[in-house]
mmCIF file of C-alpha atoms and ligand atoms in Angstrom:
data_model
loop_
_atom_site.group_PDB
_atom_site.id
_atom_site.type_symbol
_atom_site.label_atom_id
_atom_site.label_comp_id
_atom_site.label_asym_id
_atom_site.label_seq_id
_atom_site.Cartn_x
_atom_site.Cartn_y
_atom_site.Cartn_z
ATOM 1 C CA UNK A 1 109.243 -86.533 -33.246
ATOM 2 C CA UNK A 2 108.914 -86.555 -36.997
ATOM 3 C CA UNK A 3 107.725 -89.400 -39.161
ATOM 4 C CA UNK A 4 108.096 -89.210 -42.930
ATOM 5 C CA UNK A 5 109.757 -90.276 -46.153
ATOM 6 C CA UNK A 6 113.560 -90.262 -45.847
ATOM 7 C CA UNK A 7 114.927 -89.311 -49.264
ATOM 8 C CA UNK A 8 118.386 -88.517 -50.522
ATOM 9 C CA UNK A 9 118.212 -85.419 -52.710
ATOM 10 C CA UNK A 10 120.070 -85.593 -56.015
ATOM 11 C CA UNK A 11 120.338 -81.925 -56.801
ATOM 12 C CA UNK A 12 121.611 -80.063 -59.834
ATOM 13 C CA UNK A 13 121.128 -76.889 -61.816
ATOM 14 C CA UNK A 14 119.107 -77.581 -64.938
ATOM 15 C CA UNK A 15 117.906 -75.689 -67.982
ATOM 16 C CA UNK A 16 114.295 -74.836 -68.778
ATOM 17 C CA UNK A 17 114.615 -77.375 -71.628
ATOM 18 C CA UNK A 18 115.241 -80.172 -69.174
ATOM 19 C CA UNK A 19 112.086 -79.238 -67.228
ATOM 20 C CA UNK A 20 110.114 -79.284 -70.472
ATOM 21 C CA UNK A 21 111.654 -82.594 -71.553
ATOM 22 C CA UNK A 22 110.473 -84.293 -68.359
ATOM 23 C CA UNK A 23 107.175 -82.418 -68.252
ATOM 24 C CA UNK A 24 107.969 -80.771 -64.915
ATOM 25 C CA UNK A 25 106.526 -77.440 -63.772
ATOM 26 C CA UNK A 26 108.720 -74.837 -62.045
ATOM 27 C CA UNK A 27 108.406 -74.935 -58.217
ATOM 28 C CA UNK A 28 106.358 -78.145 -58.276
ATOM 29 C CA UNK A 29 106.606 -81.355 -56.239
ATOM 30 C CA UNK A 30 105.461 -84.678 -57.690
ATOM 31 C CA UNK A 31 105.912 -88.427 -57.358
ATOM 32 C CA UNK A 32 108.042 -90.020 -60.071
ATOM 33 C CA UNK A 33 106.264 -91.799 -62.901
ATOM 34 C CA UNK A 34 107.866 -94.167 -65.391
ATOM 35 C CA UNK A 35 108.727 -91.265 -67.733
ATOM 36 C CA UNK A 36 110.774 -89.555 -65.001
ATOM 37 C CA UNK A 37 112.992 -92.518 -64.133
ATOM 38 C CA UNK A 38 115.929 -91.653 -66.455
ATOM 39 C CA UNK A 39 116.280 -88.241 -64.794
ATOM 40 C CA UNK A 40 118.116 -89.570 -61.728
ATOM 41 C CA UNK A 41 120.969 -90.954 -63.803
ATOM 42 C CA UNK A 42 120.987 -87.899 -66.042
ATOM 43 C CA UNK A 43 121.300 -85.541 -63.049
ATOM 44 C CA UNK A 44 124.017 -87.682 -61.516
ATOM 45 C CA UNK A 45 126.086 -87.589 -64.706
ATOM 46 C CA UNK A 46 125.898 -83.813 -65.095
ATOM 47 C CA UNK A 47 128.732 -81.743 -63.604
ATOM 48 C CA UNK A 48 127.930 -80.131 -60.255
ATOM 49 C CA UNK A 49 125.665 -82.881 -58.941
ATOM 50 C CA UNK A 50 125.149 -82.833 -55.174
ATOM 51 C CA UNK A 51 123.818 -85.568 -52.914
ATOM 52 C CA UNK A 52 122.164 -83.974 -49.895
ATOM 53 C CA UNK A 53 120.050 -85.453 -47.109
ATOM 54 C CA UNK A 54 116.445 -84.555 -47.832
ATOM 55 C CA UNK A 55 112.907 -85.670 -47.156
ATOM 56 C CA UNK A 56 110.568 -82.872 -46.069
ATOM 57 C CA UNK A 57 109.896 -84.107 -42.536
ATOM 58 C CA UNK A 58 113.503 -85.056 -41.887
ATOM 59 C CA UNK A 59 114.596 -81.579 -43.075
ATOM 60 C CA UNK A 60 112.235 -79.897 -40.624
ATOM 61 C CA UNK A 61 113.370 -82.104 -37.765
ATOM 62 C CA UNK A 62 117.059 -81.484 -38.545
ATOM 63 C CA UNK A 63 116.469 -77.730 -38.582
ATOM 64 C CA UNK A 64 114.487 -77.885 -35.328
ATOM 65 C CA UNK A 65 117.292 -79.936 -33.751
ATOM 66 C CA UNK A 66 119.912 -77.444 -34.953
ATOM 67 C CA UNK A 67 117.989 -74.552 -33.419
ATOM 68 C CA UNK A 68 117.299 -76.382 -30.160
ATOM 69 C CA UNK A 69 120.994 -77.094 -29.726
ATOM 70 C CA UNK A 70 121.404 -79.938 -27.289
ATOM 71 C CA UNK A 71 121.629 -83.295 -29.132
ATOM 72 C CA UNK A 72 118.799 -85.798 -28.877
ATOM 73 C CA UNK A 73 115.957 -83.304 -28.434
ATOM 74 C CA UNK A 74 114.359 -84.595 -31.618
ATOM 75 C CA UNK A 75 113.710 -87.982 -33.163
ATOM 76 C CA UNK A 76 112.796 -89.165 -36.639
ATOM 77 C CA UNK A 77 111.382 -92.329 -38.170
ATOM 78 C CA UNK A 78 110.941 -93.458 -41.756
ATOM 79 C CA UNK A 79 111.993 -96.355 -44.004
ATOM 80 C CA UNK A 80 115.342 -96.597 -45.840
ATOM 81 C CA UNK A 81 117.110 -99.368 -47.760
ATOM 82 C CA UNK A 82 120.303 -101.145 -46.700
ATOM 83 C CA UNK A 83 122.608 -99.154 -48.966
ATOM 84 C CA UNK A 84 125.037 -96.259 -49.211
ATOM 85 C CA UNK A 85 122.319 -93.635 -49.709
ATOM 86 C CA UNK A 86 120.589 -94.856 -46.553
ATOM 87 C CA UNK A 87 123.863 -94.637 -44.633
ATOM 88 C CA UNK A 88 124.393 -91.097 -45.888
ATOM 89 C CA UNK A 89 120.913 -90.060 -44.717
ATOM 90 C CA UNK A 90 121.403 -91.626 -41.332
ATOM 91 C CA UNK A 91 124.868 -90.122 -40.934
ATOM 92 C CA UNK A 92 123.596 -86.645 -41.766
ATOM 93 C CA UNK A 93 120.711 -86.756 -39.292
ATOM 94 C CA UNK A 94 122.909 -88.227 -36.554
ATOM 95 C CA UNK A 95 125.635 -85.645 -37.105
ATOM 96 C CA UNK A 96 122.954 -83.003 -36.623
ATOM 97 C CA UNK A 97 121.979 -84.620 -33.300
ATOM 98 C CA UNK A 98 118.671 -86.192 -34.353
ATOM 99 C CA UNK A 99 117.838 -89.559 -32.779
ATOM 100 C CA UNK A 100 117.001 -91.594 -35.899
ATOM 101 C CA UNK A 101 115.141 -94.862 -35.770
ATOM 102 C CA UNK A 102 114.737 -96.007 -39.363
ATOM 103 C CA UNK A 103 112.906 -99.062 -40.491
ATOM 104 C CA UNK A 104 115.215 -100.874 -42.939
ATOM 105 C CA UNK A 105 113.992 -102.623 -46.060
ATOM 106 C CA UNK A 106 116.556 -105.125 -47.310
ATOM 107 C CA UNK A 107 115.009 -105.524 -50.746
ATOM 108 C CA UNK A 108 114.345 -101.938 -51.777
ATOM 109 C CA UNK A 109 116.795 -99.081 -52.337
ATOM 110 C CA UNK A 110 116.654 -95.894 -50.291
ATOM 111 C CA UNK A 111 114.324 -93.316 -51.795
ATOM 112 C CA UNK A 112 115.699 -90.420 -53.811
ATOM 113 C CA UNK A 113 114.405 -87.026 -54.823
ATOM 114 C CA UNK A 114 115.475 -85.275 -58.008
ATOM 115 C CA UNK A 115 115.912 -81.597 -57.180
ATOM 116 C CA UNK A 116 115.880 -79.535 -60.340
ATOM 117 C CA UNK A 117 117.132 -76.040 -59.673
ATOM 118 C CA UNK A 118 116.326 -73.539 -62.421
ATOM 119 C CA UNK A 119 116.855 -69.812 -61.787
ATOM 120 C CA UNK A 120 116.688 -70.202 -57.998
ATOM 121 C CA UNK A 121 113.396 -72.117 -57.929
ATOM 122 C CA UNK A 122 113.268 -75.830 -57.313
ATOM 123 C CA UNK A 123 111.132 -78.632 -58.697
ATOM 124 C CA UNK A 124 111.039 -81.972 -56.918
ATOM 125 C CA UNK A 125 110.458 -85.469 -58.279
ATOM 126 C CA UNK A 126 110.360 -88.067 -55.525
ATOM 127 C CA UNK A 127 111.093 -91.743 -56.135
ATOM 128 C CA UNK A 128 109.937 -93.087 -52.766
ATOM 129 C CA UNK A 129 111.306 -96.629 -53.136
ATOM 130 C CA UNK A 130 111.999 -97.925 -49.577
ATOM 131 C CA UNK A 131 110.295 -94.885 -48.009
ATOM 132 C CA UNK A 132 107.052 -96.244 -49.414
ATOM 133 C CA UNK A 133 107.404 -99.410 -47.340
ATOM 134 C CA UNK A 134 107.152 -97.952 -43.853
ATOM 135 C CA UNK A 135 104.877 -100.144 -41.772
ATOM 136 C CA UNK A 136 102.895 -99.594 -38.619
ATOM 137 C CA UNK A 137 104.702 -102.601 -37.117
ATOM 138 C CA UNK A 138 107.837 -100.437 -36.798
ATOM 139 C CA UNK A 139 106.016 -98.361 -34.201
ATOM 140 C CA UNK A 140 105.795 -101.494 -32.039
ATOM 141 C CA UNK A 141 109.585 -101.712 -31.615
ATOM 142 C CA UNK A 142 110.849 -100.858 -28.123
ATOM 143 C CA UNK A 143 112.772 -97.803 -29.289
ATOM 144 C CA UNK A 144 109.797 -96.475 -31.261
ATOM 145 C CA UNK A 145 107.555 -96.852 -28.240
ATOM 146 C CA UNK A 146 110.080 -95.058 -26.090
ATOM 147 C CA UNK A 147 110.409 -92.223 -28.616
ATOM 148 C CA UNK A 148 106.663 -91.829 -28.930
ATOM 149 C CA UNK A 149 106.001 -91.845 -25.213
ATOM 150 C CA UNK A 150 108.752 -89.314 -24.498
ATOM 151 C CA UNK A 151 107.827 -86.916 -27.360
ATOM 152 C CA UNK A 152 105.604 -83.909 -26.750
ATOM 153 C CA UNK A 153 105.173 -82.689 -30.329
ATOM 154 C CA UNK A 154 104.627 -84.826 -33.437
ATOM 155 C CA UNK A 155 105.090 -83.663 -36.998
ATOM 156 C CA UNK A 156 104.523 -85.183 -40.412
ATOM 157 C CA UNK A 157 104.692 -83.670 -43.847
ATOM 158 C CA UNK A 158 101.649 -84.513 -45.963
ATOM 159 C CA UNK A 159 103.908 -86.574 -48.228
ATOM 160 C CA UNK A 160 103.771 -89.345 -45.622
ATOM 161 C CA UNK A 161 100.006 -89.617 -46.194
ATOM 162 C CA UNK A 162 100.719 -91.499 -49.438
ATOM 163 C CA UNK A 163 102.670 -94.123 -47.462
ATOM 164 C CA UNK A 164 101.071 -95.144 -44.163
ATOM 165 C CA UNK A 165 98.007 -93.375 -42.842
ATOM 166 C CA UNK A 166 97.673 -96.194 -40.268
ATOM 167 C CA UNK A 167 101.052 -95.276 -38.779
ATOM 168 C CA UNK A 168 100.148 -91.617 -38.723
ATOM 169 C CA UNK A 169 96.810 -92.268 -37.034
ATOM 170 C CA UNK A 170 98.489 -94.399 -34.411
ATOM 171 C CA UNK A 171 100.662 -91.432 -33.514
ATOM 172 C CA UNK A 172 97.845 -88.865 -33.723
ATOM 173 C CA UNK A 173 95.672 -90.993 -31.441
ATOM 174 C CA UNK A 174 98.508 -91.184 -28.951
ATOM 175 C CA UNK A 175 98.764 -87.386 -29.137
ATOM 176 C CA UNK A 176 95.069 -86.903 -28.484
ATOM 177 C CA UNK A 177 94.980 -89.452 -25.652
ATOM 178 C CA UNK A 178 97.944 -87.833 -23.941
ATOM 179 C CA UNK A 179 97.186 -84.155 -24.591
ATOM 180 C CA UNK A 180 100.183 -83.775 -26.909
ATOM 181 C CA UNK A 181 100.556 -81.646 -30.040
ATOM 182 C CA UNK A 182 100.267 -82.940 -33.619
ATOM 183 C CA UNK A 183 101.335 -80.792 -36.571
ATOM 184 C CA UNK A 184 100.628 -81.520 -40.230
ATOM 185 C CA UNK A 185 101.868 -80.013 -43.476
ATOM 186 C CA UNK A 186 99.843 -80.233 -46.706
ATOM 187 C CA UNK A 187 103.196 -80.404 -48.550
ATOM 188 C CA UNK A 188 102.049 -80.294 -52.195
ATOM 189 C CA UNK A 189 98.966 -79.648 -54.317
ATOM 190 C CA UNK A 190 98.998 -83.286 -55.491
ATOM 191 C CA UNK A 191 98.509 -84.447 -51.904
ATOM 192 C CA UNK A 192 95.406 -82.257 -51.604
ATOM 193 C CA UNK A 193 94.067 -83.191 -55.024
ATOM 194 C CA UNK A 194 94.759 -86.938 -55.123
ATOM 195 C CA UNK A 195 95.050 -87.974 -51.466
ATOM 196 C CA UNK A 196 92.066 -86.026 -50.181
ATOM 197 C CA UNK A 197 90.710 -88.904 -48.085
ATOM 198 C CA UNK A 198 94.041 -89.317 -46.331
ATOM 199 C CA UNK A 199 94.260 -85.568 -45.663
ATOM 200 C CA UNK A 200 90.710 -85.655 -44.302
ATOM 201 C CA UNK A 201 91.662 -88.524 -41.973
ATOM 202 C CA UNK A 202 94.652 -86.664 -40.495
ATOM 203 C CA UNK A 203 93.389 -83.079 -40.411
ATOM 204 C CA UNK A 204 90.975 -83.429 -37.457
ATOM 205 C CA UNK A 205 93.956 -84.352 -35.271
ATOM 206 C CA UNK A 206 96.074 -81.381 -36.300
ATOM 207 C CA UNK A 207 96.777 -78.670 -33.745
ATOM 208 C CA UNK A 208 98.962 -76.876 -36.307
ATOM 209 C CA UNK A 209 98.612 -76.966 -40.091
ATOM 210 C CA UNK A 210 101.383 -75.638 -42.322
ATOM 211 C CA UNK A 211 101.549 -75.094 -46.077
ATOM 212 C CA UNK A 212 102.648 -72.633 -48.726
ATOM 213 C CA UNK A 213 100.480 -70.405 -50.895
ATOM 214 C CA UNK A 214 100.008 -72.840 -53.771
ATOM 215 C CA UNK A 215 98.887 -75.625 -51.427
ATOM 216 C CA UNK A 216 96.545 -73.231 -49.593
ATOM 217 C CA UNK A 217 95.038 -72.240 -52.915
ATOM 218 C CA UNK A 218 94.707 -75.876 -53.989
ATOM 219 C CA UNK A 219 92.929 -76.690 -50.726
ATOM 220 C CA UNK A 220 90.526 -73.768 -51.134
ATOM 221 C CA UNK A 221 89.826 -74.722 -54.721
ATOM 222 C CA UNK A 222 89.242 -78.392 -53.964
ATOM 223 C CA UNK A 223 86.916 -77.719 -51.034
ATOM 224 C CA UNK A 224 85.215 -74.578 -52.316
ATOM 225 C CA UNK A 225 86.608 -72.375 -49.531
ATOM 226 C CA UNK A 226 87.692 -68.720 -49.646
ATOM 227 C CA UNK A 227 86.341 -67.928 -53.083
ATOM 228 C CA UNK A 228 87.785 -71.181 -54.476
ATOM 229 C CA UNK A 229 91.209 -70.528 -53.039
ATOM 230 C CA UNK A 230 91.575 -66.951 -54.244
ATOM 231 C CA UNK A 231 91.165 -65.528 -50.719
ATOM 232 C CA UNK A 232 93.843 -67.259 -48.665
ATOM 233 C CA UNK A 233 92.974 -65.516 -45.402
ATOM 234 C CA UNK A 234 89.449 -66.909 -45.679
ATOM 235 C CA UNK A 235 90.825 -70.384 -46.488
ATOM 236 C CA UNK A 236 93.066 -70.207 -43.395
ATOM 237 C CA UNK A 237 90.142 -69.238 -41.170
ATOM 238 C CA UNK A 238 87.997 -72.081 -42.534
ATOM 239 C CA UNK A 239 90.723 -74.697 -42.062
ATOM 240 C CA UNK A 240 91.313 -73.433 -38.518
ATOM 241 C CA UNK A 241 87.605 -73.801 -37.761
ATOM 242 C CA UNK A 242 87.221 -77.333 -39.130
ATOM 243 C CA UNK A 243 86.343 -80.110 -36.658
ATOM 244 C CA UNK A 244 89.067 -81.075 -34.232
ATOM 245 C CA UNK A 245 89.285 -84.420 -32.461
ATOM 246 C CA UNK A 246 90.805 -83.111 -29.270
ATOM 247 C CA UNK A 247 88.653 -80.548 -27.548
ATOM 248 C CA UNK A 248 91.733 -78.803 -26.209
ATOM 249 C CA UNK A 249 93.682 -76.074 -28.073
ATOM 250 C CA UNK A 250 92.239 -74.185 -31.009
ATOM 251 C CA UNK A 251 93.831 -75.165 -34.331
ATOM 252 C CA UNK A 252 96.483 -72.795 -35.682
ATOM 253 C CA UNK A 253 96.846 -72.566 -39.463
ATOM 254 C CA UNK A 254 100.045 -71.171 -40.951
ATOM 255 C CA UNK A 255 100.379 -70.302 -44.661
ATOM 256 C CA UNK A 256 103.810 -69.181 -45.870
ATOM 257 C CA UNK A 257 103.948 -67.352 -49.198
ATOM 258 C CA UNK A 258 107.593 -67.280 -50.289
ATOM 259 C CA UNK A 259 108.831 -63.690 -49.965
ATOM 260 C CA UNK A 260 105.317 -62.417 -49.156
ATOM 261 C CA UNK A 261 103.866 -62.274 -45.648
ATOM 262 C CA UNK A 262 102.968 -65.367 -43.627
ATOM 263 C CA UNK A 263 99.286 -65.749 -42.763
ATOM 264 C CA UNK A 264 98.310 -67.212 -39.397
ATOM 265 C CA UNK A 265 94.690 -68.021 -38.529
ATOM 266 C CA UNK A 266 93.520 -68.997 -35.074
ATOM 267 C CA UNK A 267 90.253 -68.616 -33.168
ATOM 268 C CA UNK A 268 88.558 -66.658 -35.934
ATOM 269 C CA UNK A 269 91.352 -64.138 -36.308
ATOM 270 C CA UNK A 270 94.042 -63.667 -38.967
ATOM 271 C CA UNK A 271 97.467 -62.184 -38.246
ATOM 272 C CA UNK A 272 100.030 -61.459 -40.952
ATOM 273 C CA UNK A 273 103.773 -61.509 -40.470
ATOM 274 C CA UNK A 274 106.066 -59.813 -42.986
ATOM 275 C CA UNK A 275 109.085 -61.610 -44.422
ATOM 276 C CA UNK A 276 112.369 -59.694 -44.517
ATOM 277 C CA UNK A 277 113.244 -59.491 -48.223
ATOM 278 C CA UNK A 278 116.390 -61.282 -49.328
ATOM 279 C CA UNK A 279 118.472 -59.766 -52.118
ATOM 280 C CA UNK A 280 118.337 -61.807 -55.307
ATOM 281 C CA UNK A 281 122.146 -62.103 -55.202
ATOM 282 C CA UNK A 282 121.901 -63.918 -51.853
ATOM 283 C CA UNK A 283 119.292 -66.469 -52.920
ATOM 284 C CA UNK A 284 120.900 -69.817 -53.777
ATOM 285 C CA UNK A 285 117.949 -72.186 -53.949
ATOM 286 C CA UNK A 286 114.533 -72.256 -52.316
ATOM 287 C CA UNK A 287 114.659 -76.032 -51.833
ATOM 288 C CA UNK A 288 113.730 -76.669 -48.198
ATOM 289 C CA UNK A 289 112.438 -73.136 -47.470
ATOM 290 C CA UNK A 290 109.074 -74.364 -46.201
ATOM 291 C CA UNK A 291 110.681 -77.307 -44.382
ATOM 292 C CA UNK A 292 113.112 -74.973 -42.635
ATOM 293 C CA UNK A 293 110.298 -72.606 -41.706
ATOM 294 C CA UNK A 294 108.526 -75.464 -39.935
ATOM 295 C CA UNK A 295 111.761 -76.520 -38.204
ATOM 296 C CA UNK A 296 112.313 -73.032 -36.802
ATOM 297 C CA UNK A 297 108.669 -72.712 -35.816
ATOM 298 C CA UNK A 298 108.651 -76.067 -33.998
ATOM 299 C CA UNK A 299 111.926 -75.332 -32.177
ATOM 300 C CA UNK A 300 110.244 -72.323 -30.565
ATOM 301 C CA UNK A 301 106.973 -74.174 -30.032
ATOM 302 C CA UNK A 302 108.818 -76.733 -27.887
ATOM 303 C CA UNK A 303 109.833 -73.843 -25.640
ATOM 304 C CA UNK A 304 106.249 -72.667 -25.308
ATOM 305 C CA UNK A 305 106.950 -69.454 -27.257
ATOM 306 C CA UNK A 306 104.047 -67.376 -28.623
ATOM 307 C CA UNK A 307 103.054 -67.517 -32.279
ATOM 308 C CA UNK A 308 104.890 -64.307 -33.223
ATOM 309 C CA UNK A 309 108.142 -65.784 -31.927
ATOM 310 C CA UNK A 310 107.515 -69.147 -33.599
ATOM 311 C CA UNK A 311 106.914 -67.411 -36.956
ATOM 312 C CA UNK A 312 109.984 -65.213 -36.482
ATOM 313 C CA UNK A 313 112.144 -68.291 -35.891
ATOM 314 C CA UNK A 314 110.568 -69.944 -38.938
ATOM 315 C CA UNK A 315 111.365 -66.964 -41.164
ATOM 316 C CA UNK A 316 114.898 -66.797 -39.784
ATOM 317 C CA UNK A 317 115.579 -70.498 -40.381
ATOM 318 C CA UNK A 318 114.167 -70.294 -43.914
ATOM 319 C CA UNK A 319 116.353 -67.286 -44.745
ATOM 320 C CA UNK A 320 119.468 -69.246 -43.754
ATOM 321 C CA UNK A 321 118.538 -72.337 -45.765
ATOM 322 C CA UNK A 322 117.696 -70.480 -48.991
ATOM 323 C CA UNK A 323 121.131 -68.867 -48.972
ATOM 324 C CA UNK A 324 122.658 -72.337 -49.199
ATOM 325 C CA UNK A 325 122.298 -75.339 -51.436
ATOM 326 C CA UNK A 326 119.698 -77.850 -50.183
ATOM 327 C CA UNK A 327 118.479 -77.940 -46.602
ATOM 328 C CA UNK A 328 121.872 -77.307 -44.999
ATOM 329 C CA UNK A 329 122.999 -74.902 -42.305
ATOM 330 C CA UNK A 330 126.211 -73.644 -40.686
ATOM 331 C CA UNK A 331 127.513 -75.526 -37.648
ATOM 332 C CA UNK A 332 126.395 -72.998 -35.090
ATOM 333 C CA UNK A 333 122.894 -71.563 -34.865
ATOM 334 C CA UNK A 334 123.059 -67.804 -34.250
ATOM 335 C CA UNK A 335 119.340 -67.301 -33.717
ATOM 336 C CA UNK A 336 118.576 -65.217 -30.661
HETATM 337 N N1 ADP B 1 112.352 -65.403 -52.207
HETATM 338 C C1 ADP B 1 112.341 -65.397 -50.861
HETATM 339 N N2 ADP B 1 112.804 -64.326 -50.179
HETATM 340 C C2 ADP B 1 112.798 -64.321 -48.829
HETATM 341 N N3 ADP B 1 112.344 -65.320 -48.085
HETATM 342 C C3 ADP B 1 111.854 -66.396 -48.693
HETATM 343 C C4 ADP B 1 111.818 -66.518 -50.115
HETATM 344 N N4 ADP B 1 111.303 -67.723 -50.444
HETATM 345 C C5 ADP B 1 111.030 -68.328 -49.271
HETATM 346 N N5 ADP B 1 111.344 -67.551 -48.221
HETATM 347 C C6 ADP B 1 111.215 -67.875 -46.800
HETATM 348 O O1 ADP B 1 110.868 -69.251 -46.667
HETATM 349 C C7 ADP B 1 109.570 -69.384 -46.078
HETATM 350 C C8 ADP B 1 108.853 -70.541 -46.725
HETATM 351 O O2 ADP B 1 108.860 -70.355 -48.116
HETATM 352 P P1 ADP B 1 107.698 -70.886 -49.079
HETATM 353 O O3 ADP B 1 108.179 -70.641 -50.475
HETATM 354 O O4 ADP B 1 106.399 -70.259 -48.673
HETATM 355 O O5 ADP B 1 107.656 -72.439 -48.723
HETATM 356 P P2 ADP B 1 107.810 -73.719 -49.687
HETATM 357 O O6 ADP B 1 109.266 -74.055 -49.656
HETATM 358 O O7 ADP B 1 106.966 -74.746 -49.021
HETATM 359 O O8 ADP B 1 107.316 -73.316 -51.046
HETATM 360 C C9 ADP B 1 108.921 -68.028 -46.261
HETATM 361 O O9 ADP B 1 107.939 -67.773 -45.272
HETATM 362 C C10 ADP B 1 110.095 -67.102 -46.144
HETATM 363 O O10 ADP B 1 110.425 -66.902 -44.796
HETATM 364 MG MG1 MG B 2 107.623 -71.629 -52.273
#
């Protein structure tokens, strides 16, 4: 089960000038401020605009569902508005076989995410809107209770920490009380830098922690670990060794690094897994690479696979998604 911010991605190729105009860094992820608001309309009016189901957690769950095959193996919750964008998000997840149980906010539009693709890299500006209004009360609905009690693995991207820590803690406490697995993603440097208390509240519950190299570095820098984030293997080991609420299972920390090797730390030991290089001509956009990695990883984790296999499935899923626009995949999953 995933819980997160359901967002419809409004994606388009942009120039470096447009990034500069909106004060956006390449390969960054931020929350929209007032100055960013005109960008959604601007993107929509440019030729080639695409509307694609997004939201980091929902992407990972869709990918996991795709790789697990049989419909209804995964579930997802988050808050959408009562509008066409919300319908599109729901339709996409349902078509992929995910059991979705959205909270619906009648007064607020569905959240959107501007995806600015410039020379293969993506920058994200999220306008959370309805996604920001998820409430713990939704977890008291009959269907939510049923989903939670029948789920074995829970996952949230760190982005959800800006919305409802109470909801997250309700789920993490259920996981601890029932010997289930909780997985957390740091998701973006701004989460680490500006939502440090929320990260600190969730981290002790995490059996698995995922992030990319820039988030790992930001975490090391903020907490003075691994030579202030310059030594990522040391950061991974420290995060793995941090206090854990459940006494069972050592924490596993997974840092992806784009085309460079993936670092895994567990029980005082680091293992590195190479990424198969992808020719530049095959790369379409890296939007969703990390989300897809997590989806592939979790699909294998549900089968009780070892870490090497989980990472392999993560790398495979990511390689498929970056050869396509947005977090999309072919109908059939050919992963063996
Ligand atoms: N340029 C690339 N070439 C090959 N694989 C890539 C590339 N970028 C990303 N990947 C794959 O996607 C995974 C996650 O990418 P990463 O960039 O670390 O995540 P994020 O999307 O969070 O920044 C990598 O471990 C790798 O498997
Ligand atoms: Mg990256």
